[in-house]
């Protein structure tokens, strides 16, 4: 199926993979929507096969939205095999289910823990260093590239590699193969958050004891609450409460 | 009329967070610059976007977990901050405090709304599945754009209602304030920064990395103080 238009359509549709997110089948609507051009390409004149194609891809699937491109690419390959009579539908369904774990774990670790926090912490650092408004606006373009370069790379490479490897894509989906992204963004992230912390401490706190108390206790409390995963909202509100209490004491004294 | 158009624009932009494209253009640093451009008030808009950006980064959308809707809440907060800061500049810290608490509540409610839409999407899924059995060709595209449309209208409603409610709430509150009380909320900004930094550091699970961050932060502090 060296049909570049089908690849392009699947690629463009994959940007909507999370659009139909629901608690019954999670990402299956988006997955089916993304892969639908393949159905039209293979089974344009066979309505029964086209319907069967749609039904099997409305089955439960989940994973990181960018990394699901690997599943899309591999599924394209397997559907082509099925069309030629070499593939097996049950095997394809089991294969998709088995991909859920690796795709979710890899994507979450690389993007939600790595690329996203790093990019926007670096953005905050950049705002500190750049005071000119026009330069700050230009810097936003740098941030967009910093985030979307690995994003688009994974979407495109996932489709191509998935299609090339088919069932063997499992062997490729290891953290080591994405180390170059992970290491770069981890280092940049650690440097950025360290500089932001040092900068804030130097700029706002100085030798003001109440400010130091607010900063240290808020930071410590947020870290503690974040470790208790269900306390997300308290981790945001409680530092402000601490600031108000310290401010009130300062006001009274 | 202006608010209807701008809210529609940002409602569309907020689809970028989860539902379409995911190019990160709905992050506070970017939307605050857009609000600054729209309201012709760059400095307070970018200041608010900057201070609020880190807060949401520690909320990781793993699997089917529901996280605070920080991006849409930040737009609401930034809009209100710019609008009121231009009138009550001297009450900047108080505005920051009330708007911050307000947007945390909005982020929770918007998260709930999204969760509710995920249940509605089950009906859309069932419709898609049933349509595959019907006489016509299955049209998954219609279902996807219906889901997107619902999310867009939900975003739009949240934006309009929250901005309007915030304007009434803050308008009443600020008029009762005296500058003499400003010492009470003078540390708000530091607390929000600390919460944001804590939120980002919480992403790094290894103790070793946290130690490296602590060490580098102290080095940075010393370097800035010395030079």
Tab-separated table of C-alpha atoms in Angstrom:
chain	number	residue	atom	x	y	z
A	1	UNK	CA	0.000	0.000	0.000
A	2	UNK	CA	2.535	2.583	-1.087
A	3	UNK	CA	-0.225	5.063	-1.419
A	4	UNK	CA	1.075	8.346	-0.070
A	5	UNK	CA	-2.314	10.038	-0.114
A	6	UNK	CA	-3.673	7.423	2.310
A	7	UNK	CA	-0.679	7.988	4.589
A	8	UNK	CA	-1.253	11.731	4.444
A	9	UNK	CA	-4.960	11.371	5.248
A	10	UNK	CA	-4.264	9.057	8.182
A	11	UNK	CA	-1.580	11.452	9.429
A	12	UNK	CA	-3.903	14.478	9.263
A	13	UNK	CA	-6.796	12.589	10.855
A	14	UNK	CA	-4.536	11.384	13.682
A	15	UNK	CA	-4.606	14.964	15.040
A	16	UNK	CA	-8.222	14.221	16.033
A	17	UNK	CA	-7.488	10.925	17.748
A	18	UNK	CA	-8.677	12.199	21.134
A	19	UNK	CA	-11.775	14.020	19.834
A	20	UNK	CA	-14.276	11.297	20.636
A	21	UNK	CA	-12.766	10.281	24.007
A	22	UNK	CA	-15.385	8.326	25.965
A	23	UNK	CA	-15.515	6.092	29.050
A	24	UNK	CA	-16.736	3.058	27.096
A	25	UNK	CA	-14.075	2.566	24.457
A	26	UNK	CA	-11.658	5.442	25.312
A	27	UNK	CA	-9.897	6.402	22.057
A	28	UNK	CA	-11.586	3.993	19.662
A	29	UNK	CA	-13.683	6.651	17.886
A	30	UNK	CA	-10.594	8.726	17.123
A	31	UNK	CA	-8.608	5.640	16.135
A	32	UNK	CA	-11.341	4.465	13.774
A	33	UNK	CA	-11.683	7.961	12.308
A	34	UNK	CA	-7.917	8.125	11.724
A	35	UNK	CA	-7.645	4.752	10.032
A	36	UNK	CA	-10.834	5.103	7.974
A	37	UNK	CA	-9.035	6.216	4.739
A	38	UNK	CA	-7.389	2.766	4.723
A	39	UNK	CA	-10.840	1.139	4.767
A	40	UNK	CA	-11.981	3.300	1.873
A	41	UNK	CA	-8.789	2.480	-0.018
A	42	UNK	CA	-8.987	-1.279	0.523
A	43	UNK	CA	-12.719	-1.935	0.580
A	44	UNK	CA	-14.243	0.882	-1.417
A	45	UNK	CA	-16.581	-1.429	-3.309
A	46	UNK	CA	-17.172	-4.066	-0.640
A	47	UNK	CA	-19.624	-2.749	1.913
A	48	UNK	CA	-19.622	-5.858	4.129
A	49	UNK	CA	-15.840	-5.780	4.526
A	50	UNK	CA	-15.868	-2.024	5.059
A	51	UNK	CA	-18.446	-2.401	7.862
A	52	UNK	CA	-16.425	-5.214	9.448
A	53	UNK	CA	-13.325	-2.982	9.270
A	54	UNK	CA	-15.106	-0.129	11.052
A	55	UNK	CA	-16.486	-2.438	13.750
A	56	UNK	CA	-13.146	-4.013	14.590
A	57	UNK	CA	-11.514	-0.588	14.909
A	58	UNK	CA	-14.286	0.690	17.160
A	59	UNK	CA	-13.016	-1.787	19.735
A	60	UNK	CA	-11.432	-0.530	22.958
A	61	UNK	CA	-8.083	1.194	22.580
A	62	UNK	CA	-6.052	3.602	24.641
A	63	UNK	CA	-2.534	4.993	24.656
A	64	UNK	CA	-0.636	8.223	24.383
A	65	UNK	CA	-2.209	10.257	21.533
A	66	UNK	CA	1.090	10.910	19.735
A	67	UNK	CA	2.473	7.415	20.188
A	68	UNK	CA	-0.712	5.837	18.850
A	69	UNK	CA	0.735	6.658	15.422
A	70	UNK	CA	2.874	3.522	15.823
A	71	UNK	CA	-0.341	1.519	16.291
A	72	UNK	CA	-1.931	3.275	13.298
A	73	UNK	CA	1.062	2.497	11.044
A	74	UNK	CA	1.249	-1.146	12.128
A	75	UNK	CA	-2.533	-1.533	11.757
A	76	UNK	CA	-2.342	-0.169	8.206
A	77	UNK	CA	0.206	-2.844	7.413
A	78	UNK	CA	-1.823	-5.640	9.027
A	79	UNK	CA	-5.033	-4.542	7.314
A	80	UNK	CA	-3.193	-4.699	4.024
A	81	UNK	CA	-2.068	-8.248	4.875
A	82	UNK	CA	-5.657	-9.203	5.780
A	83	UNK	CA	-6.847	-7.802	2.454
A	84	UNK	CA	-4.262	-9.939	0.652
A	85	UNK	CA	-5.441	-12.988	2.578
A	86	UNK	CA	-2.229	-13.327	4.612
A	87	UNK	CA	-3.427	-11.776	7.845
A	88	UNK	CA	-5.663	-12.725	10.695
A	89	UNK	CA	-8.333	-10.452	12.190
A	90	UNK	CA	-8.113	-11.958	15.694
A	91	UNK	CA	-4.369	-11.478	15.673
A	92	UNK	CA	-4.829	-7.815	14.715
A	93	UNK	CA	-7.296	-7.213	17.564
A	94	UNK	CA	-5.018	-8.907	20.116
A	95	UNK	CA	-2.056	-6.988	18.725
A	96	UNK	CA	-3.832	-3.642	19.206
A	97	UNK	CA	-4.814	-4.545	22.765
A	98	UNK	CA	-1.263	-5.573	23.554
A	99	UNK	CA	0.072	-2.231	22.292
A	100	UNK	CA	-1.990	-0.207	24.787
A	101	UNK	CA	0.465	-0.646	27.670
A	102	UNK	CA	3.766	0.147	25.902
A	103	UNK	CA	2.347	3.094	23.925
A	104	UNK	CA	0.800	4.650	27.017
A	105	UNK	CA	3.823	4.165	29.246
A	106	UNK	CA	6.334	5.442	26.675
A	107	UNK	CA	4.283	8.445	25.609
A	108	UNK	CA	3.357	9.524	29.117
A	109	UNK	CA	6.956	9.312	30.254
A	110	UNK	CA	8.424	11.104	27.256
A	111	UNK	CA	5.782	13.794	26.667
A	112	UNK	CA	3.744	14.441	29.809
A	113	UNK	CA	6.711	14.021	32.178
A	114	UNK	CA	9.429	15.238	29.817
A	115	UNK	CA	8.694	17.430	26.805
A	116	UNK	CA	5.691	19.426	28.060
A	117	UNK	CA	6.905	20.534	31.524
A	118	UNK	CA	10.384	21.167	30.140
A	119	UNK	CA	9.226	23.316	27.229
A	120	UNK	CA	7.074	25.611	29.325
A	121	UNK	CA	9.474	25.829	32.273
A	122	UNK	CA	12.093	26.838	29.713
A	123	UNK	CA	9.500	29.331	28.462
A	124	UNK	CA	9.192	30.876	31.928
A	125	UNK	CA	12.985	31.067	32.175
A	126	UNK	CA	13.118	32.717	28.759
A	127	UNK	CA	10.593	35.334	29.887
A	128	UNK	CA	12.862	36.152	32.851
A	129	UNK	CA	15.875	36.584	30.613
A	130	UNK	CA	14.088	38.503	27.843
A	131	UNK	CA	12.400	41.715	28.894
A	132	UNK	CA	11.597	43.153	25.470
A	133	UNK	CA	7.963	42.396	24.518
A	134	UNK	CA	8.731	41.815	20.829
A	135	UNK	CA	11.550	39.424	21.651
A	136	UNK	CA	9.266	37.590	24.066
A	137	UNK	CA	6.726	37.107	21.291
A	138	UNK	CA	9.483	35.756	19.040
A	139	UNK	CA	10.523	33.467	21.866
A	140	UNK	CA	7.019	31.942	21.867
A	141	UNK	CA	7.803	30.632	18.363
A	142	UNK	CA	10.934	28.953	19.769
A	143	UNK	CA	8.743	27.289	22.398
A	144	UNK	CA	6.299	26.116	19.750
A	145	UNK	CA	9.188	24.488	17.865
A	146	UNK	CA	10.679	23.000	21.031
A	147	UNK	CA	7.389	21.281	21.828
A	148	UNK	CA	6.213	20.380	18.356
A	149	UNK	CA	9.489	19.084	16.890
A	150	UNK	CA	9.367	15.830	18.940
A	151	UNK	CA	5.555	15.825	18.744
A	152	UNK	CA	5.415	15.878	14.946
A	153	UNK	CA	8.450	13.611	14.683
A	154	UNK	CA	6.695	10.903	16.740
A	155	UNK	CA	3.475	11.268	14.745
A	156	UNK	CA	5.246	10.932	11.383
A	157	UNK	CA	7.928	8.427	12.398
A	158	UNK	CA	5.278	6.368	14.207
A	159	UNK	CA	3.189	5.960	11.086
A	160	UNK	CA	6.152	5.112	8.859
A	161	UNK	CA	7.948	2.824	11.316
A	162	UNK	CA	4.697	1.129	12.333
A	163	UNK	CA	3.900	0.417	8.703
A	164	UNK	CA	7.414	-0.872	7.987
A	165	UNK	CA	7.556	-3.154	11.035
A	166	UNK	CA	3.955	-4.370	11.290
A	167	UNK	CA	3.699	-6.905	14.128
A	168	UNK	CA	7.411	-6.476	14.903
A	169	UNK	CA	6.841	-2.896	16.080
A	170	UNK	CA	6.825	-4.363	19.597
A	171	UNK	CA	10.569	-4.826	19.399
A	172	UNK	CA	11.030	-1.149	18.592
A	173	UNK	CA	8.809	0.224	21.356
A	174	UNK	CA	11.465	0.401	24.073
A	175	UNK	CA	12.533	3.413	26.123
A	176	UNK	CA	16.092	3.077	24.770
A	177	UNK	CA	14.946	3.929	21.255
A	178	UNK	CA	13.588	7.279	22.465
A	179	UNK	CA	16.476	8.063	24.791
A	180	UNK	CA	17.651	10.976	22.627
A	181	UNK	CA	14.381	12.826	23.286
A	182	UNK	CA	14.148	11.825	26.935
A	183	UNK	CA	17.729	12.753	27.867
A	184	UNK	CA	17.699	16.114	26.057
A	185	UNK	CA	14.410	17.249	27.594
A	186	UNK	CA	15.274	15.914	31.055
A	187	UNK	CA	18.526	17.895	31.166
A	188	UNK	CA	16.888	21.033	29.784
A	189	UNK	CA	13.985	20.634	32.230
A	190	UNK	CA	16.224	20.236	35.287
A	191	UNK	CA	18.360	23.226	34.307
A	192	UNK	CA	15.279	25.360	33.592
A	193	UNK	CA	13.409	24.636	36.829
A	194	UNK	CA	16.626	25.118	38.852
A	195	UNK	CA	17.275	28.519	37.270
A	196	UNK	CA	13.634	29.561	37.714
A	197	UNK	CA	13.782	28.578	41.413
A	198	UNK	CA	17.071	30.415	41.959
A	199	UNK	CA	15.788	33.445	40.036
A	200	UNK	CA	12.541	33.670	42.024
A	201	UNK	CA	14.416	33.237	45.297
A	202	UNK	CA	16.844	36.006	44.360
A	203	UNK	CA	14.261	38.402	42.951
A	204	UNK	CA	11.317	38.167	45.331
A	205	UNK	CA	12.628	36.895	48.621
A	206	UNK	CA	15.900	38.678	49.267
A	207	UNK	CA	16.473	38.882	53.045
A	208	UNK	CA	12.784	39.169	53.954
A	209	UNK	CA	12.096	36.481	56.604
A	210	UNK	CA	8.266	36.221	56.107
A	211	UNK	CA	8.815	35.897	52.341
A	212	UNK	CA	11.323	33.092	52.922
A	213	UNK	CA	8.811	31.322	55.208
A	214	UNK	CA	6.056	31.624	52.568
A	215	UNK	CA	8.320	30.427	49.747
A	216	UNK	CA	9.845	27.445	51.547
A	217	UNK	CA	6.626	26.263	53.236
A	218	UNK	CA	4.558	26.673	50.039
A	219	UNK	CA	7.135	24.781	48.006
A	220	UNK	CA	7.408	22.004	50.594
A	221	UNK	CA	3.663	21.742	51.013
A	222	UNK	CA	3.031	21.573	47.251
A	223	UNK	CA	5.613	18.812	46.888
A	224	UNK	CA	4.022	16.893	49.746
A	225	UNK	CA	0.479	17.284	48.418
A	226	UNK	CA	1.549	16.353	44.898
A	227	UNK	CA	2.983	13.124	46.263
A	228	UNK	CA	-0.566	12.407	47.513
A	229	UNK	CA	-2.060	12.171	44.055
A	230	UNK	CA	-5.642	12.989	45.021
A	231	UNK	CA	-4.749	16.360	46.591
A	232	UNK	CA	-4.131	18.323	43.370
A	233	UNK	CA	-6.424	21.247	44.223
A	234	UNK	CA	-5.139	21.581	47.786
A	235	UNK	CA	-1.610	21.735	46.405
A	236	UNK	CA	-2.671	24.911	44.581
A	237	UNK	CA	-4.851	26.533	47.243
A	238	UNK	CA	-2.898	25.867	50.417
A	239	UNK	CA	0.215	27.930	49.484
A	240	UNK	CA	-2.077	30.950	49.074
A	241	UNK	CA	-3.570	30.258	52.502
A	242	UNK	CA	-0.044	30.147	53.968
A	243	UNK	CA	0.713	33.497	52.282
A	244	UNK	CA	-2.447	35.012	53.765
A	245	UNK	CA	-1.666	33.758	57.277
A	246	UNK	CA	1.918	35.081	57.134
A	247	UNK	CA	0.648	38.346	55.642
A	248	UNK	CA	-1.946	38.706	58.390
A	249	UNK	CA	0.640	38.095	61.126
A	250	UNK	CA	2.950	40.599	59.421
A	251	UNK	CA	0.075	43.117	59.249
A	252	UNK	CA	-0.870	42.694	62.930
A	253	UNK	CA	2.723	42.913	64.185
B	1	UNK	CA	-20.417	41.419	21.560
B	2	UNK	CA	-16.645	41.628	21.839
B	3	UNK	CA	-16.594	39.057	24.624
B	4	UNK	CA	-18.743	36.633	22.599
B	5	UNK	CA	-16.313	36.726	19.689
B	6	UNK	CA	-13.168	36.507	21.789
B	7	UNK	CA	-14.635	33.695	23.907
B	8	UNK	CA	-15.525	31.770	20.746
B	9	UNK	CA	-11.959	32.180	19.539
B	10	UNK	CA	-10.496	30.927	22.828
B	11	UNK	CA	-13.071	28.104	23.043
B	12	UNK	CA	-11.784	26.937	19.683
B	13	UNK	CA	-8.178	27.358	20.793
B	14	UNK	CA	-8.825	25.288	23.936
B	15	UNK	CA	-9.752	22.271	21.807
B	16	UNK	CA	-6.018	22.077	21.251
B	17	UNK	CA	-5.454	20.924	24.823
B	18	UNK	CA	-6.844	17.415	24.372
B	19	UNK	CA	-9.332	17.146	21.574
B	20	UNK	CA	-7.597	18.234	18.390
B	21	UNK	CA	-4.057	18.906	17.167
B	22	UNK	CA	-2.436	19.221	20.631
B	23	UNK	CA	0.160	21.686	19.402
B	24	UNK	CA	0.320	23.320	22.864
B	25	UNK	CA	-1.040	26.635	21.599
B	26	UNK	CA	-3.532	26.810	24.471
B	27	UNK	CA	-0.813	27.033	27.133
B	28	UNK	CA	-1.037	30.146	29.372
B	29	UNK	CA	2.202	31.698	28.080
B	30	UNK	CA	0.733	31.751	24.569
B	31	UNK	CA	-2.893	32.617	25.351
B	32	UNK	CA	-1.836	35.430	27.701
B	33	UNK	CA	0.132	37.010	24.839
B	34	UNK	CA	-3.001	36.755	22.660
B	35	UNK	CA	-5.154	38.327	25.386
B	36	UNK	CA	-2.570	41.103	25.748
B	37	UNK	CA	-2.839	41.706	22.012
B	38	UNK	CA	-6.661	41.686	22.039
B	39	UNK	CA	-7.033	43.972	25.047
B	40	UNK	CA	-4.021	46.054	24.023
B	41	UNK	CA	-2.396	45.473	27.388
B	42	UNK	CA	0.637	43.254	26.982
B	43	UNK	CA	2.492	43.788	30.249
B	44	UNK	CA	-0.168	42.667	32.797
B	45	UNK	CA	-1.385	39.893	30.470
B	46	UNK	CA	2.072	38.395	30.022
B	47	UNK	CA	2.824	38.821	33.731
B	48	UNK	CA	-0.287	36.813	34.625
B	49	UNK	CA	0.439	34.142	32.007
B	50	UNK	CA	3.987	33.825	33.293
B	51	UNK	CA	3.043	33.471	36.944
B	52	UNK	CA	0.283	30.952	36.276
B	53	UNK	CA	2.067	28.763	33.694
B	54	UNK	CA	3.988	26.478	36.063
B	55	UNK	CA	0.967	25.669	38.252
B	56	UNK	CA	-0.634	23.336	35.719
B	57	UNK	CA	2.473	21.553	34.462
B	58	UNK	CA	2.539	19.058	37.303
B	59	UNK	CA	-0.946	17.756	36.475
B	60	UNK	CA	-0.148	14.784	34.284
B	61	UNK	CA	-3.004	13.485	32.089
B	62	UNK	CA	-2.119	9.784	32.429
B	63	UNK	CA	-4.595	7.329	30.914
B	64	UNK	CA	-8.191	8.178	31.773
B	65	UNK	CA	-7.337	10.442	34.709
B	66	UNK	CA	-9.171	13.737	35.084
B	67	UNK	CA	-6.898	16.743	35.550
B	68	UNK	CA	-7.735	20.402	36.270
B	69	UNK	CA	-8.633	22.325	33.109
B	70	UNK	CA	-5.821	24.785	33.631
B	71	UNK	CA	-5.622	26.259	30.152
B	72	UNK	CA	-9.222	27.443	29.944
B	73	UNK	CA	-9.080	28.647	33.570
B	74	UNK	CA	-5.907	30.616	32.803
B	75	UNK	CA	-7.617	32.390	29.904
B	76	UNK	CA	-10.469	33.434	32.197
B	77	UNK	CA	-8.030	34.534	34.892
B	78	UNK	CA	-5.821	36.463	32.502
B	79	UNK	CA	-8.806	38.250	30.965
B	80	UNK	CA	-10.110	39.321	34.385
B	81	UNK	CA	-6.661	40.291	35.626
B	82	UNK	CA	-5.956	42.553	32.656
B	83	UNK	CA	-9.397	44.144	32.805
B	84	UNK	CA	-9.229	44.925	36.533
B	85	UNK	CA	-5.517	45.685	36.695
B	86	UNK	CA	-6.010	48.556	34.261
B	87	UNK	CA	-8.495	50.130	36.738
B	88	UNK	CA	-7.151	48.993	40.126
B	89	UNK	CA	-3.396	48.788	39.543
B	90	UNK	CA	-2.644	49.477	43.218
B	91	UNK	CA	-4.599	46.360	44.223
B	92	UNK	CA	-2.509	44.064	42.009
B	93	UNK	CA	-1.720	41.475	44.723
B	94	UNK	CA	-5.351	41.306	45.827
B	95	UNK	CA	-6.473	40.798	42.236
B	96	UNK	CA	-3.892	38.055	41.877
B	97	UNK	CA	-5.128	36.358	45.052
B	98	UNK	CA	-8.852	36.398	44.256
B	99	UNK	CA	-8.415	35.560	40.576
B	100	UNK	CA	-6.081	32.703	41.422
B	101	UNK	CA	-8.568	31.119	43.836
B	102	UNK	CA	-11.343	31.749	41.307
B	103	UNK	CA	-9.504	29.993	38.479
B	104	UNK	CA	-8.608	26.980	40.631
B	105	UNK	CA	-12.362	26.549	41.228
B	106	UNK	CA	-13.073	27.072	37.506
B	107	UNK	CA	-10.396	24.515	36.571
B	108	UNK	CA	-12.176	21.989	38.800
B	109	UNK	CA	-15.625	22.740	37.350
B	110	UNK	CA	-14.332	22.687	33.770
B	111	UNK	CA	-12.717	19.309	34.530
B	112	UNK	CA	-16.076	18.044	35.746
B	113	UNK	CA	-17.747	19.374	32.583
B	114	UNK	CA	-15.239	17.519	30.451
B	115	UNK	CA	-15.848	14.361	32.397
B	116	UNK	CA	-19.592	14.756	31.758
B	117	UNK	CA	-18.931	15.189	28.026
B	118	UNK	CA	-16.983	11.944	28.044
B	119	UNK	CA	-20.193	10.239	29.151
B	120	UNK	CA	-22.133	11.969	26.362
B	121	UNK	CA	-19.491	10.705	23.947
B	122	UNK	CA	-20.550	7.173	24.899
B	123	UNK	CA	-23.879	7.896	23.145
B	124	UNK	CA	-21.961	9.154	20.118
B	125	UNK	CA	-19.876	5.991	20.174
B	126	UNK	CA	-23.021	3.831	20.309
B	127	UNK	CA	-24.477	5.822	17.418
B	128	UNK	CA	-21.308	5.250	15.374
B	129	UNK	CA	-21.347	1.544	16.141
B	130	UNK	CA	-25.031	1.207	15.244
B	131	UNK	CA	-24.582	3.219	12.063
B	132	UNK	CA	-21.970	0.711	10.941
B	133	UNK	CA	-24.786	-1.868	10.904
B	134	UNK	CA	-27.157	0.413	8.993
B	135	UNK	CA	-27.815	0.694	5.312
B	136	UNK	CA	-25.647	3.749	4.683
B	137	UNK	CA	-21.863	3.896	4.778
B	138	UNK	CA	-20.567	4.358	8.329
B	139	UNK	CA	-19.642	7.981	8.860
B	140	UNK	CA	-17.283	8.257	11.790
B	141	UNK	CA	-16.345	11.788	10.723
B	142	UNK	CA	-19.791	13.145	11.634
B	143	UNK	CA	-19.522	11.644	15.104
B	144	UNK	CA	-16.027	13.054	15.648
B	145	UNK	CA	-17.098	16.553	14.642
B	146	UNK	CA	-20.226	16.292	16.794
B	147	UNK	CA	-17.981	15.482	19.781
B	148	UNK	CA	-15.709	18.401	18.877
B	149	UNK	CA	-18.717	20.694	18.498
B	150	UNK	CA	-20.057	19.730	21.928
B	151	UNK	CA	-16.673	20.379	23.505
B	152	UNK	CA	-16.421	23.721	21.703
B	153	UNK	CA	-19.830	24.872	22.977
B	154	UNK	CA	-18.984	23.671	26.489
B	155	UNK	CA	-15.717	25.664	26.381
B	156	UNK	CA	-17.548	28.695	25.031
B	157	UNK	CA	-20.196	28.543	27.765
B	158	UNK	CA	-17.558	28.110	30.484
B	159	UNK	CA	-15.597	31.090	29.156
B	160	UNK	CA	-18.551	33.465	28.837
B	161	UNK	CA	-20.215	32.517	32.127
B	162	UNK	CA	-16.962	32.528	34.115
B	163	UNK	CA	-15.741	35.840	32.724
B	164	UNK	CA	-19.123	37.507	33.289
B	165	UNK	CA	-19.476	36.044	36.805
B	166	UNK	CA	-15.880	37.032	37.591
B	167	UNK	CA	-16.498	40.606	36.423
B	168	UNK	CA	-19.526	40.943	38.735
B	169	UNK	CA	-17.780	39.242	41.665
B	170	UNK	CA	-14.522	41.204	41.411
B	171	UNK	CA	-16.285	44.464	40.611
B	172	UNK	CA	-18.205	44.251	43.875
B	173	UNK	CA	-15.280	42.999	45.922
B	174	UNK	CA	-12.658	45.518	44.807
B	175	UNK	CA	-14.902	48.507	45.502
B	176	UNK	CA	-14.933	47.645	49.245
B	177	UNK	CA	-11.169	47.391	49.566
B	178	UNK	CA	-8.838	49.890	51.126
B	179	UNK	CA	-5.127	50.087	50.353
B	180	UNK	CA	-4.350	49.751	54.066
B	181	UNK	CA	-5.093	46.036	53.896
B	182	UNK	CA	-2.649	45.323	51.074
B	183	UNK	CA	0.003	44.084	53.532
B	184	UNK	CA	-2.169	41.008	54.133
B	185	UNK	CA	-1.878	39.720	50.575
B	186	UNK	CA	1.612	40.981	49.821
B	187	UNK	CA	3.033	37.409	49.691
B	188	UNK	CA	0.462	35.998	47.244
B	189	UNK	CA	2.768	36.185	44.253
B	190	UNK	CA	5.591	34.361	46.072
B	191	UNK	CA	3.167	31.620	47.167
B	192	UNK	CA	1.907	31.101	43.600
B	193	UNK	CA	5.469	30.945	42.282
B	194	UNK	CA	6.410	28.417	44.991
B	195	UNK	CA	3.318	26.308	44.226
B	196	UNK	CA	4.207	26.394	40.512
B	197	UNK	CA	7.818	25.404	41.132
B	198	UNK	CA	6.690	22.628	43.497
B	199	UNK	CA	4.252	21.419	40.880
B	200	UNK	CA	6.992	21.124	38.234
B	201	UNK	CA	9.523	19.527	40.603
B	202	UNK	CA	6.905	16.914	41.565
B	203	UNK	CA	7.127	15.614	37.999
B	204	UNK	CA	10.639	14.323	38.767
B	205	UNK	CA	10.064	11.239	40.867
B	206	UNK	CA	13.684	10.313	41.632
B	207	UNK	CA	15.121	11.765	44.858
B	208	UNK	CA	18.500	12.056	43.107
B	209	UNK	CA	17.049	14.459	40.527
B	210	UNK	CA	15.345	16.523	43.221
B	211	UNK	CA	18.716	16.875	44.971
B	212	UNK	CA	20.332	18.016	41.708
B	213	UNK	CA	17.551	20.620	41.248
B	214	UNK	CA	18.029	21.860	44.839
B	215	UNK	CA	21.791	22.148	44.378
B	216	UNK	CA	21.532	23.944	41.021
B	217	UNK	CA	18.882	26.308	42.434
B	218	UNK	CA	21.175	27.332	45.294
B	219	UNK	CA	24.086	27.793	42.864
B	220	UNK	CA	21.870	29.953	40.655
B	221	UNK	CA	20.726	32.007	43.643
B	222	UNK	CA	24.307	32.620	44.746
B	223	UNK	CA	25.408	33.501	41.204
B	224	UNK	CA	22.565	36.026	40.787
B	225	UNK	CA	23.285	37.588	44.195
B	226	UNK	CA	27.010	37.872	43.443
B	227	UNK	CA	26.751	39.311	39.951
